Short mmCIF file of C-alpha atoms and ligand atoms in Angstrom, two decimals:
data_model
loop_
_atom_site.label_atom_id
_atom_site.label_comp_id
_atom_site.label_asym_id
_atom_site.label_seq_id
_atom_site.Cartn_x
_atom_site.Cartn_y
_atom_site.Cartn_z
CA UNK A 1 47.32 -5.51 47.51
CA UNK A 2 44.02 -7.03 46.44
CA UNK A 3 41.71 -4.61 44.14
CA UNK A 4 38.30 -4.99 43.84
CA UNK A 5 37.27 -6.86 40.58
CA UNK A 6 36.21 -4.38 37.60
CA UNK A 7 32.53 -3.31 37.35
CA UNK A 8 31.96 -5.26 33.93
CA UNK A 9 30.83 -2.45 31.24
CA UNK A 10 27.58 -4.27 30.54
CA UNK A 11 26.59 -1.62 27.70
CA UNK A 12 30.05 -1.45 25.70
CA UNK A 13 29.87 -5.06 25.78
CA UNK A 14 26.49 -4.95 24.50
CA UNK A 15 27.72 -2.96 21.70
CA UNK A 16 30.22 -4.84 20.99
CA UNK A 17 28.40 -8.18 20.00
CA UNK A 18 25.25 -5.45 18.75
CA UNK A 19 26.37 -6.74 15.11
CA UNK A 20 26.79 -10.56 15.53
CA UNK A 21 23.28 -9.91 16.97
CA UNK A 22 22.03 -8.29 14.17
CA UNK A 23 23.42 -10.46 11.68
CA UNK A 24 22.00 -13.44 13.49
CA UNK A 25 18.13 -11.74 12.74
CA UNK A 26 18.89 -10.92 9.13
CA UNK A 27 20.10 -14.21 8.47
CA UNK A 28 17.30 -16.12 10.21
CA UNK A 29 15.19 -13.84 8.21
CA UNK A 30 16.56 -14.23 4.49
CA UNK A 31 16.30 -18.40 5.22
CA UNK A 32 12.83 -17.63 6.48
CA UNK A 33 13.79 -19.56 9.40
CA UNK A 34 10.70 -17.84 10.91
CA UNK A 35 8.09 -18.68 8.59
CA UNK A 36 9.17 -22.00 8.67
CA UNK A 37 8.24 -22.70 12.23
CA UNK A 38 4.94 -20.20 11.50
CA UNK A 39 2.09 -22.09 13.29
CA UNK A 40 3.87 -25.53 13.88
CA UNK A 41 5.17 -27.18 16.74
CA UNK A 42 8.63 -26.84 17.77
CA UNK A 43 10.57 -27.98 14.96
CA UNK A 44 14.43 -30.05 15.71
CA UNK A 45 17.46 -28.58 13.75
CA UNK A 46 17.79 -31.17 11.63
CA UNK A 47 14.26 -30.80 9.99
CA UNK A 48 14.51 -26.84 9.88
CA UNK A 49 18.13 -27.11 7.98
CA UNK A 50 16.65 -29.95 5.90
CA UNK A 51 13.38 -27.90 5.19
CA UNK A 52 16.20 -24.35 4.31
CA UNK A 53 18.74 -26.45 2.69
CA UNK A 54 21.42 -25.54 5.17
CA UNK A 55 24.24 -27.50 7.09
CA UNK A 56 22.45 -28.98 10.46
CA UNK A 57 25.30 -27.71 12.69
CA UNK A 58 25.05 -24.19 11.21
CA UNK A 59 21.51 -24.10 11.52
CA UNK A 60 21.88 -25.60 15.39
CA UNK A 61 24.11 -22.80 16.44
CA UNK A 62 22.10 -20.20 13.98
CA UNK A 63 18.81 -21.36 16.14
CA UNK A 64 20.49 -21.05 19.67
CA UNK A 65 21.63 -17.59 19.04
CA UNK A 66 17.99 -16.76 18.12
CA UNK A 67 16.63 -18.29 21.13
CA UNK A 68 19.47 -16.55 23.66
CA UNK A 69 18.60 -13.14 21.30
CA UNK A 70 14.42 -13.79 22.47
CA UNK A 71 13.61 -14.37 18.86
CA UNK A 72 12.98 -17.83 19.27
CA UNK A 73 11.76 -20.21 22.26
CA UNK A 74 13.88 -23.91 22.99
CA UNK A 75 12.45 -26.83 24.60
CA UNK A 76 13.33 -30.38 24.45
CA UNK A 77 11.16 -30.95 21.71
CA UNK A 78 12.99 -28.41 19.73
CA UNK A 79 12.59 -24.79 18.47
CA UNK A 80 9.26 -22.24 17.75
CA UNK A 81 8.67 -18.96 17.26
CA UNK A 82 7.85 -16.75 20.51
CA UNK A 83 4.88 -14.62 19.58
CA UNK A 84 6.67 -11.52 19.02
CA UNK A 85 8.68 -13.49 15.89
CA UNK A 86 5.04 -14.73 14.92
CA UNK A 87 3.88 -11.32 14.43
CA UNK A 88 6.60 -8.92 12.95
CA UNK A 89 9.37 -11.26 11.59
CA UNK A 90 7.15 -14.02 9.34
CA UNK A 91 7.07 -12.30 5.65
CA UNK A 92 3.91 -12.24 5.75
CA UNK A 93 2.31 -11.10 9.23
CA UNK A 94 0.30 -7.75 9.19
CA UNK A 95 2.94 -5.89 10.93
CA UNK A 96 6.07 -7.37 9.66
CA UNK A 97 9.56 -6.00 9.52
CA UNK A 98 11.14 -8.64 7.08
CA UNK A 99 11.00 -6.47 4.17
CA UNK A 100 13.25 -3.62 6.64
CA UNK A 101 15.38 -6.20 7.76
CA UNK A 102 16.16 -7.44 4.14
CA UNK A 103 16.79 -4.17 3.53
CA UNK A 104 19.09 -3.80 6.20
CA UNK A 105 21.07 -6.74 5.83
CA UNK A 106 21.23 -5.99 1.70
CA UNK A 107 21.30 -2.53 1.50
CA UNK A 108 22.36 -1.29 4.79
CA UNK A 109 24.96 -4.13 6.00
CA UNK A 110 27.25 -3.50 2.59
CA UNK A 111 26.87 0.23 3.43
CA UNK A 112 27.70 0.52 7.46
CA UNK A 113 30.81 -1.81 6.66
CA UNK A 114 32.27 1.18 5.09
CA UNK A 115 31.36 3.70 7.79
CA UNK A 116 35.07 4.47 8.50
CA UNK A 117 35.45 5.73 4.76
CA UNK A 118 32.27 7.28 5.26
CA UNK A 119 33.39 9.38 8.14
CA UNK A 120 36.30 10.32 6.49
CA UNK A 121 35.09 11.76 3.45
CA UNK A 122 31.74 13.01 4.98
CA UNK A 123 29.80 11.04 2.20
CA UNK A 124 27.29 7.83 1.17
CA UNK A 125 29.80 4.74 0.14
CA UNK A 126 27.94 3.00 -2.49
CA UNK A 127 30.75 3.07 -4.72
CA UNK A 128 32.82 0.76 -2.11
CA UNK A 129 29.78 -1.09 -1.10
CA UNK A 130 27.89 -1.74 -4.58
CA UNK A 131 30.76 -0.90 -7.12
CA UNK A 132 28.49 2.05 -8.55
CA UNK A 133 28.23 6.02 -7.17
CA UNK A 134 24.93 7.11 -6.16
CA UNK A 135 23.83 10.38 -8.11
CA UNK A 136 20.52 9.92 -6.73
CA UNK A 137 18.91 7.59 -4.23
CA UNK A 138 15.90 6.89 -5.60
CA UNK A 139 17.80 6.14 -9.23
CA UNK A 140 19.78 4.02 -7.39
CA UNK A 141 17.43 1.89 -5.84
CA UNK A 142 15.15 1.77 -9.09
CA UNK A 143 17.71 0.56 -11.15
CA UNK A 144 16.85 -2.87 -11.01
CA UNK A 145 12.98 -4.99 -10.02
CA UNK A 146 14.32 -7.11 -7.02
CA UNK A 147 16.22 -3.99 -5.91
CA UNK A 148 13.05 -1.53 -5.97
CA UNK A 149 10.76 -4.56 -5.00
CA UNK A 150 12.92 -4.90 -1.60
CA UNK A 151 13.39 -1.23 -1.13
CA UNK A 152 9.40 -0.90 -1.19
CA UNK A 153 8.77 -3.49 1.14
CA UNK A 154 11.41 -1.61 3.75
CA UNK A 155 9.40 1.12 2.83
CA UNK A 156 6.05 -0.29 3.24
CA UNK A 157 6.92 -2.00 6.41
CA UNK A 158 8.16 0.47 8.29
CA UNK A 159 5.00 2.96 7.29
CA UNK A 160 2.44 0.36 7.74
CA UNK A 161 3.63 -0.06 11.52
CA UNK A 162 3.58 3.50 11.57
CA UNK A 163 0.65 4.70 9.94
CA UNK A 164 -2.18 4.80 12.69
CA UNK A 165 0.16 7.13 15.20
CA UNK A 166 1.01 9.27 12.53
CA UNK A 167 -2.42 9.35 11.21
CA UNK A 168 -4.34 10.30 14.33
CA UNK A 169 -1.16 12.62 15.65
CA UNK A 170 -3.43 15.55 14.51
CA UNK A 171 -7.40 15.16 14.03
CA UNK A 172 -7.63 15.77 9.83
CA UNK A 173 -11.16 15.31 9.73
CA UNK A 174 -11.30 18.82 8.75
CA UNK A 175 -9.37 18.07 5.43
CA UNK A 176 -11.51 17.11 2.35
CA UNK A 177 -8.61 15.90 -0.06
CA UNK A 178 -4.59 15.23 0.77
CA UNK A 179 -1.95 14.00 -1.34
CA UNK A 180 1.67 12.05 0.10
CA UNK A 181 3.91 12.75 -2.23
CA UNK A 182 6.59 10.26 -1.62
CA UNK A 183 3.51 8.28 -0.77
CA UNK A 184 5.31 4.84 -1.86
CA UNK A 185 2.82 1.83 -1.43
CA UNK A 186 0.16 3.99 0.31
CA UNK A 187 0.19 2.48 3.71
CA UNK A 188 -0.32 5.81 5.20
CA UNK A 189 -2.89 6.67 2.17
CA UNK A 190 -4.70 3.39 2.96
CA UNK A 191 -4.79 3.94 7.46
CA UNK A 192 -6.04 7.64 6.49
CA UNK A 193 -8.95 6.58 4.00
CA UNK A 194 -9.64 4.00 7.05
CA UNK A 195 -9.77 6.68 10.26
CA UNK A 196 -11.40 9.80 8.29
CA UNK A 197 -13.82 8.30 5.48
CA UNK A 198 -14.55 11.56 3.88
CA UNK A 199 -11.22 12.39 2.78
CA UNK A 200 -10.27 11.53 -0.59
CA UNK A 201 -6.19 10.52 -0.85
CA UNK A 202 -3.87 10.80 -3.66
CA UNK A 203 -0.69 9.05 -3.66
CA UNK A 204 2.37 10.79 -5.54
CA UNK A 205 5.23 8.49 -6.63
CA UNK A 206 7.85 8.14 -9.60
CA UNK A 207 6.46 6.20 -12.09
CA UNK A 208 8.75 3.03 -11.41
CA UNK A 209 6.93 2.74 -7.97
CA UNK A 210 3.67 3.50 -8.94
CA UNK A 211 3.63 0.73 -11.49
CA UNK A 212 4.94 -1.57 -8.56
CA UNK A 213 1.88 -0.65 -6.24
CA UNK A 214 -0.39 -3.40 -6.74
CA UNK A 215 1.06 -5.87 -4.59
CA UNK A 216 1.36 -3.75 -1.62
CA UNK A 217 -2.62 -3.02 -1.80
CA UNK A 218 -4.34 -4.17 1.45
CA UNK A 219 -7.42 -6.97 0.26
CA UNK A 220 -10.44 -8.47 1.84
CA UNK A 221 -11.68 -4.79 3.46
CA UNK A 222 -14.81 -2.30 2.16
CA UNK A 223 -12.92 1.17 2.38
CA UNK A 224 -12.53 4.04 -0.18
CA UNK A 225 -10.34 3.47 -2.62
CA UNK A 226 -6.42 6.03 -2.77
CA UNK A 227 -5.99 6.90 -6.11
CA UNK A 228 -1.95 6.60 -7.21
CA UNK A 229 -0.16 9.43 -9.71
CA UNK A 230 3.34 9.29 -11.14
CA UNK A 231 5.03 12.11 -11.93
CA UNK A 232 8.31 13.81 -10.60
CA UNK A 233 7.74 16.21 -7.04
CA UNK A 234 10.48 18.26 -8.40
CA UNK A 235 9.25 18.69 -12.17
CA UNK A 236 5.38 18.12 -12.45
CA UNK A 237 2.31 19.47 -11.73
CA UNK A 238 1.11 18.56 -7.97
CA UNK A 239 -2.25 17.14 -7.41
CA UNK A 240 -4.45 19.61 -5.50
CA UNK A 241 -5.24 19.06 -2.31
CA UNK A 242 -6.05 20.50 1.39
CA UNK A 243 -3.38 18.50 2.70
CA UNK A 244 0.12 17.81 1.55
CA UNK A 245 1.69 15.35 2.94
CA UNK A 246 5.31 14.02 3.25
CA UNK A 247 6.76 10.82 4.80
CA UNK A 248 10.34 10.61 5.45
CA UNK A 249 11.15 12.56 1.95
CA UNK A 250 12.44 15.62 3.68
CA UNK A 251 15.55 14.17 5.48
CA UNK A 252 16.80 12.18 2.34
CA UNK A 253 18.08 15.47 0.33
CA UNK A 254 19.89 18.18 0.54
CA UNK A 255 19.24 21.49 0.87
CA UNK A 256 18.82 22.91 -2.39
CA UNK A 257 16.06 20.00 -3.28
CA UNK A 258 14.43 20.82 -0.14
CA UNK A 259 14.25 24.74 -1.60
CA UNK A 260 12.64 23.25 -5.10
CA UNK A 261 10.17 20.88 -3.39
CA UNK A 262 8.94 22.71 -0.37
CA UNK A 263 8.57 26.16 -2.70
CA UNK A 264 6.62 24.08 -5.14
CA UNK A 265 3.95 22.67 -2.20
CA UNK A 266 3.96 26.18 -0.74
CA UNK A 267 2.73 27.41 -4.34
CA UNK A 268 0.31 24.85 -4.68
CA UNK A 269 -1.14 24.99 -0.94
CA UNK A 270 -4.06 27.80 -0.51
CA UNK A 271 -3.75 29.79 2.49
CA UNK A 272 -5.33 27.90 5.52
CA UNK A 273 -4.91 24.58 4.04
CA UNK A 274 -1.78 22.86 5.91
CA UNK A 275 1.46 20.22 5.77
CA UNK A 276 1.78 17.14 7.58
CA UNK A 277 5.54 16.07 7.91
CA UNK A 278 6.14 12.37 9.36
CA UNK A 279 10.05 12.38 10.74
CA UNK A 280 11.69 11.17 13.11
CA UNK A 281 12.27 14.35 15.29
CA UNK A 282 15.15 15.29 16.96
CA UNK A 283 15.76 16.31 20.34
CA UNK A 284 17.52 20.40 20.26
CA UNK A 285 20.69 18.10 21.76
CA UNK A 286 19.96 16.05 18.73
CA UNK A 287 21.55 12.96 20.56
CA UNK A 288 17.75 11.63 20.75
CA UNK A 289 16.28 9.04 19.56
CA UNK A 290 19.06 6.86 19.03
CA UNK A 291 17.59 5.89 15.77
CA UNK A 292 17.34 8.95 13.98
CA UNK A 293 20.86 9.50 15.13
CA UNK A 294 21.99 6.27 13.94
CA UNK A 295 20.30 6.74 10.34
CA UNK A 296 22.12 9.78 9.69
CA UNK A 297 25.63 7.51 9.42
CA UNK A 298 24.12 6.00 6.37
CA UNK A 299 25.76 9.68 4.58
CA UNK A 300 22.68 10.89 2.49
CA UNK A 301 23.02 14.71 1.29
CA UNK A 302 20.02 14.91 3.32
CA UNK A 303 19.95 15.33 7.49
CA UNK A 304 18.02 14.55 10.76
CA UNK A 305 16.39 17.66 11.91
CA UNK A 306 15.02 18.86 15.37
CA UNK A 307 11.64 20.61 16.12
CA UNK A 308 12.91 24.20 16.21
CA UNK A 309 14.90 22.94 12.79
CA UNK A 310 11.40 22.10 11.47
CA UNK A 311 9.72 24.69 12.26
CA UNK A 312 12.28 27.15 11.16
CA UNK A 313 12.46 25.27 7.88
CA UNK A 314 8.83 25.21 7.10
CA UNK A 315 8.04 29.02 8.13
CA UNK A 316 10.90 30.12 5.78
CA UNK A 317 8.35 28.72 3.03
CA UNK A 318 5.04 30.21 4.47
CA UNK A 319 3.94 27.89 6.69
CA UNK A 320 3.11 28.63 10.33
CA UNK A 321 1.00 27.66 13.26
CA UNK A 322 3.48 24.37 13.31
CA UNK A 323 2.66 22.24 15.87
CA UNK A 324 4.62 18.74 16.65
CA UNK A 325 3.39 15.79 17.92
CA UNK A 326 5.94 13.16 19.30
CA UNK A 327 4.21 9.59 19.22
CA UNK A 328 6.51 7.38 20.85
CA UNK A 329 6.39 5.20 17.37
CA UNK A 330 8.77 5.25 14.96
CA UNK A 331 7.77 8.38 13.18
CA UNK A 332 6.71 11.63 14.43
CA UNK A 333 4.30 14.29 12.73
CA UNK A 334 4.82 17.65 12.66
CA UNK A 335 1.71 19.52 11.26
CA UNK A 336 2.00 23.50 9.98
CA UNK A 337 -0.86 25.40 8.06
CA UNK A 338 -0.12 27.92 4.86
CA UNK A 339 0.14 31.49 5.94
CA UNK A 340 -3.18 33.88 5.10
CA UNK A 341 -1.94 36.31 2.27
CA UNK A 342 -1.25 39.66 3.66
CA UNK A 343 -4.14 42.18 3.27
N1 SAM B 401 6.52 8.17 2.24
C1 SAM B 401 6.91 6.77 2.29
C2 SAM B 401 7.09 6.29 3.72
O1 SAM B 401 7.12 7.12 4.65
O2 SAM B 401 7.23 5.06 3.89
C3 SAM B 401 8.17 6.50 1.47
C4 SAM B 401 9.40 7.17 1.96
S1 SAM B 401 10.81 6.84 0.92
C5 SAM B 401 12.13 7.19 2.00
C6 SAM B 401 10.81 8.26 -0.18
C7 SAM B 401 9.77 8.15 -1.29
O3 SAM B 401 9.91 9.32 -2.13
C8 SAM B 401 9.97 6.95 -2.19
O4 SAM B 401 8.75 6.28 -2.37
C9 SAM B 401 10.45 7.57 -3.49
O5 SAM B 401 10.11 6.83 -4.64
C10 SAM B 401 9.78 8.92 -3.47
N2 SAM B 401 10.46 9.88 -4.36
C11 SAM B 401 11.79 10.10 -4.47
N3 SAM B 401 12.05 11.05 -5.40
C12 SAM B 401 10.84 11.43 -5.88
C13 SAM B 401 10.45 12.37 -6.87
N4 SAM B 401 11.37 13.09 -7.53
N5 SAM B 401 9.13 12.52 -7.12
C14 SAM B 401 8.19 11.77 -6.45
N6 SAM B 401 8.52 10.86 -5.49
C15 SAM B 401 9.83 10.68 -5.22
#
């Protein structure tokens, strides 16, 4: 008796090659494969690997996967970049992602490989993926330049992409002075000073990134200037300011950090002035967005929250009148203001 042929399960398959896919981008990007055909013709294998300094058949077969994955287009006369390559995976377009995917294929790659430990034991596998334990993120990242140097290009690239949605999520122009803390590079400091002219922005960093800022400072445009602190959000004095602000700090520690830093900024913030969280924000199912979910495998003490989660988080430490704003980029903002003292 005949049966009718399977229905081929498109998305398992999908998910299946997802990490030859992946690993086909990060490669391409560390040999710059896509700054190399930045603004030229289409280029042939053999002058791409010659240009790299890699094997012509691996680079062949390393170029064909990029054009099946979209990345790249293939014509007779060879291979270019299709405009969406041209504009977020060159180094050095204004919206690239090649310091994330660096960071992904680096940092990320080693760490995912060990997700099975990971599940089992409920916790971050740097010691299996980097030879070290992590006591604390940041540490770990700082420890050496080309470490921190990659980390704050993820950083910056990711923020910088972000920064306009989660900029105009709420209208600020009521706020005279803010400060991020976490504020890394200052891409968000920099889009703010841009969109509301009167308000003054400090950024709040460890020292180690602050003295790595420089490079990440846009050039070339007439706007009013961030001004950059170090110092330690869990030790020293806070800058004042009307508006606090933090950028995907909350869901990298644990709870008891959370207590220390968010009773610190609620002691610092005068009643009326406000918060501005940028998160990704959950779904209450908390199966949405994928990305958010998918971060949280990476094992930091820290979590993913939802809106209620927010909300009940930031009220416990006097903040109310929280409103949420999902953008449809890759950050949200969630924006509460610092309760009135009781009469
Ligand atoms: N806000 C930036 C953004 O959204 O792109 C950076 C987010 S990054 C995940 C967290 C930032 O918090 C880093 O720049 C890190 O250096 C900073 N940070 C970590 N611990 C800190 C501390 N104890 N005091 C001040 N900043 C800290």
């Amino acid at each position: 008796m005949s049966e009718s042929a399977p229905k081929l399960p498109s998305k398992i398959l999908e998910l299946m090659d997802g990490f030859r896919a992946s690993k086909a981008l990060f490669v391409a990007s560390k040999l710059k494969i896509f700054d190399h055909l930045k603004h030229r013709g289409p280029l042939k294998a053999v002058d791409i690997a010659n240009e790299v300094g890699t094997s012509v058949c691996g680079t062949e077969r390393l170029l064909d996967a990029c054009a099946a994955l979209g990345l790249l287009e293939k014509t007779p006369q060879g291979y270019s970049n299709t405009d969406s390559a041209n504009a977020y995976l060159t180094s050095d377009g204004e919206y690239s992602l090649h310091g994330y995917i660096i960071h992904s294929n680096d940092h990320l790659w080693p760490l995912f490989t060990n997700l099975e430990s990971a599940v089992k034991e409920g916790s971050r596998q740097n010691h299996r993926a980097f030879g070290k334990k992590a006591e604390d993120l940041f540490k770990d990242y700082y420890h050496s330049e080309e470490v921190k140097q990659r980390f704050m290009a993820a950083m910056h690239s990711i923020a910088h992409l972000t920064a306009r949605d989660v900029a105009t999520a709420f209208d600020l122009s009521r706020f005279k002075s803010a400060c991020d803390l976490g504020g890394c590079t200052g891409a968000l400091a920099h889009e703010l000073v841009q969109i509301y002219p009167n308000l003054k922005v400090t950024v709040f960093d460890l020292p180690e990134v602050i003295a790595n800022t420089s490079y990440f400072q846009p050039s070339g445009q007439h706007m009013a200037p961030v001004t950059f602190v170090s110092g330690d959000f869990f030790k020293d004095n806070l800058p004042e300011a009307d508006l606090y602000i933090l950028s995907r700090v909350l869901h990298d520690w644990p709870d008891e950090k959370i207590h220390v830093l968010l009773s610190r900024i609620s002691a610092v913030c005068k009643p009326g002035n406000a918060l501005l969280v940028a998160e990704i924000v959950l779904d209450e199912k908390k199966t949405h967005p994928l990305r958010a979910v998918l971060q949280s495998l990476s094992m930091t003490e820290g979590k993913q929250r939802s809106g209620s989660e927010y909300k009940q988080l930031l009220e416990k430490y006097g903040f109310t009148n929280t409103e949420i704003k999902i953008t449809g980029n890759l950050l949200d903002a969630v924006l509460c203001f610092k309760k009135n003292l009781s009469p």
